[in-house]
PDB file of C-alpha atoms in Angstrom:
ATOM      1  CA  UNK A   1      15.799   4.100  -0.808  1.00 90.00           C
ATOM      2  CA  UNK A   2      12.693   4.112  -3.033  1.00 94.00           C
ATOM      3  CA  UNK A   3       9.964   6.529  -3.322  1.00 95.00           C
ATOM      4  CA  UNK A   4       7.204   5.259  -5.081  1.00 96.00           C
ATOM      5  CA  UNK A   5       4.102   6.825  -6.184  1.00 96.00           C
ATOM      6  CA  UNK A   6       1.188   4.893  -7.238  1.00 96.00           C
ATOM      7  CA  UNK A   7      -2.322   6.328  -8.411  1.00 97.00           C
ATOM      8  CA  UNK A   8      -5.280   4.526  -8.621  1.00 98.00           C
ATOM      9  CA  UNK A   9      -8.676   6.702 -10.195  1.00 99.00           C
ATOM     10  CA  UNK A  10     -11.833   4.754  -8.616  1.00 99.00           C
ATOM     11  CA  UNK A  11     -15.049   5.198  -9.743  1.00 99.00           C
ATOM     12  CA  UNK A  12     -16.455   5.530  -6.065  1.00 98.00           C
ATOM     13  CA  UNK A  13     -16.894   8.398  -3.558  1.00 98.00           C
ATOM     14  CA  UNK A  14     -14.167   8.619  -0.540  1.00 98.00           C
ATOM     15  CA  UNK A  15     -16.104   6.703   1.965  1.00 98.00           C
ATOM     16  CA  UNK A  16     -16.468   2.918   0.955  1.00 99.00           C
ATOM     17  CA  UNK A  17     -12.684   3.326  -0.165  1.00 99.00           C
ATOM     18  CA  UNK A  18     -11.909   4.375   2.850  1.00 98.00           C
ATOM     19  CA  UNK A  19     -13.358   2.212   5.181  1.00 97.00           C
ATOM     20  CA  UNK A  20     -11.529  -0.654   2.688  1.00 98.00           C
ATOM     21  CA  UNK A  21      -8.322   0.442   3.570  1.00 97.00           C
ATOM     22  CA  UNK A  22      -8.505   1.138   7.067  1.00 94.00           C
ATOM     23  CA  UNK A  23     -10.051  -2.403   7.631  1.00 94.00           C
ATOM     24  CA  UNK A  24      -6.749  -3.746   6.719  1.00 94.00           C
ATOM     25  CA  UNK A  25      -7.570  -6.940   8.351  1.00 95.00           C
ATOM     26  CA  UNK A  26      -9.590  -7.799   5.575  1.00 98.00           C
ATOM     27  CA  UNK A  27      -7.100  -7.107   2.483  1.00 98.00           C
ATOM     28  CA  UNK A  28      -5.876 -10.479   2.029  1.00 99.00           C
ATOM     29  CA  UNK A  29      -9.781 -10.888   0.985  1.00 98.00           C
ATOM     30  CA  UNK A  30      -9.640  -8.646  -2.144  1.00 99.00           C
ATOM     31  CA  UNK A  31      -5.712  -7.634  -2.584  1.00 99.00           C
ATOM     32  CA  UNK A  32      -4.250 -11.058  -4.145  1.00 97.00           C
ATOM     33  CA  UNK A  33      -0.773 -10.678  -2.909  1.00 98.00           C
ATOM     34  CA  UNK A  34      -1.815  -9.784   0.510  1.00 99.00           C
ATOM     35  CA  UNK A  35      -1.525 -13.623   2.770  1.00 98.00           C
ATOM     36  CA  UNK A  36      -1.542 -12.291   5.921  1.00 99.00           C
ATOM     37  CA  UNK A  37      -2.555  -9.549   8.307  1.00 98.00           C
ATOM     38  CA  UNK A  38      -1.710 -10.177  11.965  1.00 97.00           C
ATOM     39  CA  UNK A  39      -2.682  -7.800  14.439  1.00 93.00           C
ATOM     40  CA  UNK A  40       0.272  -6.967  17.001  1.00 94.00           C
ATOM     41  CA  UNK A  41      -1.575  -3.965  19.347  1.00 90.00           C
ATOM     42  CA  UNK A  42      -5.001  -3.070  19.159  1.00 81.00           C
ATOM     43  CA  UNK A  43      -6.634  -0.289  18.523  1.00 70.00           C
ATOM     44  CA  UNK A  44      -9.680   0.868  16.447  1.00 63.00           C
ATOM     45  CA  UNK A  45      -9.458   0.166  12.360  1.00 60.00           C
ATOM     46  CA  UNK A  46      -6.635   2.746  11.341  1.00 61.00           C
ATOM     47  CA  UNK A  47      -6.072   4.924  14.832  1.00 68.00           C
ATOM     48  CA  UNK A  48      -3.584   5.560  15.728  1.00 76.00           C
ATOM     49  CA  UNK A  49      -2.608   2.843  18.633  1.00 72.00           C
ATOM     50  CA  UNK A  50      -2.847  -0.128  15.821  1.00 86.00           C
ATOM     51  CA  UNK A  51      -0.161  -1.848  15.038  1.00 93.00           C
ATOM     52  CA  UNK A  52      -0.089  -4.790  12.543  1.00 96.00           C
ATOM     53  CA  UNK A  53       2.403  -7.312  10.917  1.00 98.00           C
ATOM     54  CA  UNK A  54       1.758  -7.777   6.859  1.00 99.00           C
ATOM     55  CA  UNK A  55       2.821 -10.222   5.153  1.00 99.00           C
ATOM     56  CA  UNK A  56       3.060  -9.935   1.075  1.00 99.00           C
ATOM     57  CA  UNK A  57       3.498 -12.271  -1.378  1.00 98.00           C
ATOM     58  CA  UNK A  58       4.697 -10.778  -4.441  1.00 96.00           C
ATOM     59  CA  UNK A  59       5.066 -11.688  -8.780  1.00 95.00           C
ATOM     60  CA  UNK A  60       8.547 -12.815  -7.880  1.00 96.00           C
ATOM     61  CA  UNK A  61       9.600 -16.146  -5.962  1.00 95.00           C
ATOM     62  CA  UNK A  62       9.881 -13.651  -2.516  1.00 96.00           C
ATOM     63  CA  UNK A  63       8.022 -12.859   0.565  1.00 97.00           C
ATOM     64  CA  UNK A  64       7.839  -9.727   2.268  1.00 98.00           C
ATOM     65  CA  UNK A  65       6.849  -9.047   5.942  1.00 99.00           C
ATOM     66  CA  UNK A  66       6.806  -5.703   8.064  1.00 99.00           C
ATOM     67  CA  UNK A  67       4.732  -3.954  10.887  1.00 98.00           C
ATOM     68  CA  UNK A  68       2.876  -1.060  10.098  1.00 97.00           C
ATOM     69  CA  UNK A  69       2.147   1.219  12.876  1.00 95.00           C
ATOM     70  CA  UNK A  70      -0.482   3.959  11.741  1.00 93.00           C
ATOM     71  CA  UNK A  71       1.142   7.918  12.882  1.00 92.00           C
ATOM     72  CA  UNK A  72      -1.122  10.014  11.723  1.00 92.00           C
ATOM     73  CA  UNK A  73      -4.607  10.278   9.999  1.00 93.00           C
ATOM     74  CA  UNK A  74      -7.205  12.497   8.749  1.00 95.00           C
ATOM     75  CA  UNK A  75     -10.329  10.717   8.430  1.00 94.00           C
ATOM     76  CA  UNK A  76     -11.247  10.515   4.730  1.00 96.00           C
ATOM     77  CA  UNK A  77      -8.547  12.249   3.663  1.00 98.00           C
ATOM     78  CA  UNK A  78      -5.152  10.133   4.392  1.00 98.00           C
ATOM     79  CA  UNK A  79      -3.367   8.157   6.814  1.00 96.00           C
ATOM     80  CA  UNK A  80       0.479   7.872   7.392  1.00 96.00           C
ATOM     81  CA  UNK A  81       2.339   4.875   8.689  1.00 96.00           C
ATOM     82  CA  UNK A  82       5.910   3.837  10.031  1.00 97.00           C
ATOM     83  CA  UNK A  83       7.117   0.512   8.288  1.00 98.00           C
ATOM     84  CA  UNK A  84       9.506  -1.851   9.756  1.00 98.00           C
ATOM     85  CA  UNK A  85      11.087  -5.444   9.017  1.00 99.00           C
ATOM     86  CA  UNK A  86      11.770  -6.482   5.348  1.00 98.00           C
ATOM     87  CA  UNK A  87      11.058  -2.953   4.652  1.00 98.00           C
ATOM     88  CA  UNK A  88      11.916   0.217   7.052  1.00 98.00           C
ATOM     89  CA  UNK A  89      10.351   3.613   6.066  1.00 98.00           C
ATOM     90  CA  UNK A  90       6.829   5.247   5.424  1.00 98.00           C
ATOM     91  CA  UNK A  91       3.682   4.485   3.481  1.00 98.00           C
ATOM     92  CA  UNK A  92       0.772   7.591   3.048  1.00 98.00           C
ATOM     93  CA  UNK A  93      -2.665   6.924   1.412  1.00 98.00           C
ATOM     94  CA  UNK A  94      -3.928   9.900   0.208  1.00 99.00           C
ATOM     95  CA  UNK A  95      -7.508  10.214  -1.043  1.00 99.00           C
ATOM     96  CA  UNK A  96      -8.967  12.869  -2.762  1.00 98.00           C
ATOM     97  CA  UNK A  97     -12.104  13.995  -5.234  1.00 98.00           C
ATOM     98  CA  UNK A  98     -11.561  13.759  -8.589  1.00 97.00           C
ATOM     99  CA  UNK A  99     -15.378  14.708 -11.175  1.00 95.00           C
ATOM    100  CA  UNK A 100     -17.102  11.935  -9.899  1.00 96.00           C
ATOM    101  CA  UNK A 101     -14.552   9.746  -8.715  1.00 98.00           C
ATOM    102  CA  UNK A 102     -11.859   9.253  -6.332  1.00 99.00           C
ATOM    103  CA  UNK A 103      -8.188   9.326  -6.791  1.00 98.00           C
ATOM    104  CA  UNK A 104      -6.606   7.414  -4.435  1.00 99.00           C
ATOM    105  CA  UNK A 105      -2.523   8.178  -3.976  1.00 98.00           C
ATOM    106  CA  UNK A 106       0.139   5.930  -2.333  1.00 98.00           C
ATOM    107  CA  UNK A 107       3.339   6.739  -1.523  1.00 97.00           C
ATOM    108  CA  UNK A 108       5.899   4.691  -0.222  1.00 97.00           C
ATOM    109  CA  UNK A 109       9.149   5.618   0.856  1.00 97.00           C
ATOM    110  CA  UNK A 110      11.216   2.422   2.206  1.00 97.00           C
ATOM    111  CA  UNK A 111      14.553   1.025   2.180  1.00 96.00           C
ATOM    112  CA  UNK A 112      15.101  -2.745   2.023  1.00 96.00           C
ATOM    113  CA  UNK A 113      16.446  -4.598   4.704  1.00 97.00           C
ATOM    114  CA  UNK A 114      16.686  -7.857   3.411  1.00 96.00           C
ATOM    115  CA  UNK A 115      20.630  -8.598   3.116  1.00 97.00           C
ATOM    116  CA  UNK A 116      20.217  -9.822  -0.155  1.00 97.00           C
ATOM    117  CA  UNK A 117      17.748  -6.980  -1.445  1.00 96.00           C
ATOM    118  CA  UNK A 118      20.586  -4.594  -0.107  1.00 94.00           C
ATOM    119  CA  UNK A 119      23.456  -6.251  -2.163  1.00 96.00           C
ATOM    120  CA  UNK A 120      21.392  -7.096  -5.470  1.00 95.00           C
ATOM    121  CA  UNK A 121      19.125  -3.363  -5.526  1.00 92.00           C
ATOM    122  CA  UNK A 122      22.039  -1.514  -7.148  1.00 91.00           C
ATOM    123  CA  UNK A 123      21.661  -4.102 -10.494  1.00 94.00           C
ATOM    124  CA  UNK A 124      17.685  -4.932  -9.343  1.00 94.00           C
ATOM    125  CA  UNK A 125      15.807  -1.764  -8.352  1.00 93.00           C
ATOM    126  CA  UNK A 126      13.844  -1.684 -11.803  1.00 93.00           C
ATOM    127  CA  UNK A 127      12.793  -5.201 -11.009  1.00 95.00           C
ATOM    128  CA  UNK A 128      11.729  -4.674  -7.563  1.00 95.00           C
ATOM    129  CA  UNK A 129       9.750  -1.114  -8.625  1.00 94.00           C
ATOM    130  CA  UNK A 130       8.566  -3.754 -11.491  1.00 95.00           C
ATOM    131  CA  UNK A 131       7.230  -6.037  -9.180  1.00 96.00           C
ATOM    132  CA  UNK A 132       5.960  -3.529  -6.602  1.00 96.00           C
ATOM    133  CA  UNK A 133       3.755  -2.104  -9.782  1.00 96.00           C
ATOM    134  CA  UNK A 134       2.292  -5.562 -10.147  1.00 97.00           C
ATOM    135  CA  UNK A 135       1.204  -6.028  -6.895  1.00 98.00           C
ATOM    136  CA  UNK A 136      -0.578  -2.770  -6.973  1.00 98.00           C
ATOM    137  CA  UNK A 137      -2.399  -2.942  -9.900  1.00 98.00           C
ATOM    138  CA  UNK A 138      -3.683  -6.339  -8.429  1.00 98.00           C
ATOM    139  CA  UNK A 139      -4.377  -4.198  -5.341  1.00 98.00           C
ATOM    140  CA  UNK A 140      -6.507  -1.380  -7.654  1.00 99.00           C
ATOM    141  CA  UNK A 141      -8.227  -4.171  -9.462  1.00 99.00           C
ATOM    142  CA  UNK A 142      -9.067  -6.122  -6.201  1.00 99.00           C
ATOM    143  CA  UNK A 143     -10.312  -2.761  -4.195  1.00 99.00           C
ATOM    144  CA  UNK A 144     -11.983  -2.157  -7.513  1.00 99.00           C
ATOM    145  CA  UNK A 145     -13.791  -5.494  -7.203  1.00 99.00           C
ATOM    146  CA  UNK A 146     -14.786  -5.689  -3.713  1.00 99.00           C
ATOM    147  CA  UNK A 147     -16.879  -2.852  -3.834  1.00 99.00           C
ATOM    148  CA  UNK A 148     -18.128  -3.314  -7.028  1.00 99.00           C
ATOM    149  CA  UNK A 149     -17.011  -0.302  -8.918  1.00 99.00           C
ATOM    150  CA  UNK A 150     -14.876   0.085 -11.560  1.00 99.00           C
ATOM    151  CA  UNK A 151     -11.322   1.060 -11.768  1.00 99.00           C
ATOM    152  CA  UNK A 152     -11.070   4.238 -13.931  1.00 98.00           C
ATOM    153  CA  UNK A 153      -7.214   4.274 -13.934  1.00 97.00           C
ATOM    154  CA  UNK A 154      -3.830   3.238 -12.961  1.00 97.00           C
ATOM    155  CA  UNK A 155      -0.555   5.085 -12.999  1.00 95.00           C
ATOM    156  CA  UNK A 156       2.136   3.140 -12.093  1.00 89.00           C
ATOM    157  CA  UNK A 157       4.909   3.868  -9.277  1.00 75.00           C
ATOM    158  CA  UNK A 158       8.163   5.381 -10.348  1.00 73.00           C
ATOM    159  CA  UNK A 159      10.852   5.862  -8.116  1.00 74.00           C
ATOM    160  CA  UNK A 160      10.541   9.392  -7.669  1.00 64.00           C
ATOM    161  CA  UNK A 161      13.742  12.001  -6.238  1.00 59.00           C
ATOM    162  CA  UNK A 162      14.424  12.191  -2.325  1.00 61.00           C
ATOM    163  CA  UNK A 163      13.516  15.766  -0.869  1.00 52.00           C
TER     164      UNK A 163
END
């Protein structure tokens, strides 16, 4: 299991970042290793009846793909999903004010359940948390980008202890 933390610093108030990354039918447009967003059950942009398949494209010679149902939101503030495929767990955005800026949180908390992810992540997990860094930083710099702001700061995930 991995629980990743990323932090991205955004020089931006909540709103515009916000309305980025509920509209994720648009990420493949500024996240680079996004290819696909299909949308399984409709619903409003990040309520919580949508339901959508990703699929992610990655540094390394791998795809992933998984459904992200949204569970829980509070407008402007963070929104909670269930993952499942490639990847089975939980993703959380969390936005919040930071001087002039906004710092923008994601945790993910999945489990692979690729056969081969399974079998290699014992010798592999610093690769994989590697590789998940790299996508998003691409993701910061993209979001970054597409509205035109800059990107103030990245901390990168670590695989952080189970509570």
């Amino acid at each position: 299991m991995y629980n990743l933390k990323t932090i991205w610093r955004l020089d931006a108030p909540r709103q515009p970042i916000w309305d980025a990354l509920i509209a994720a039918d648009q990420w493949p447009l500024w996240w680079r290793y996004v290819s696909n967003v299909e949308l399984l059950q409709s619903g409003e942009a990040g309520s919580l009846s949508s339901r959508r398949r990703f699929t992610w494209t990655s540094r390394l010679p791998y795809r992933l793909c998984f459904d992200v149902r949204v569970r829980a939101l509070a407008e402007h503030n963070w929104i909670e999903a269930d993952v499942s495929g490639d990847l089975k767990g939980t993703g959380k955005w969390l936005l919040s004010d930071f001087e002039d800026s906004t710092l923008v949180t994601y945790i993910w908390t999945v489990s692979t359940e690729k056969a081969w992810m399974k079998v290699l992540a014992p010798v592999l997990a610093p690769v994989f948390i590697w590789n998940h860094n790299q996508v998003m930083n691409e993701g910061a710099k993209g979001l970054a980008s597409y509205l035109g702001v800059a990107l103030l700061a990245f901390e990168q995930s670590r695989n952080l202890p189970q509570n």
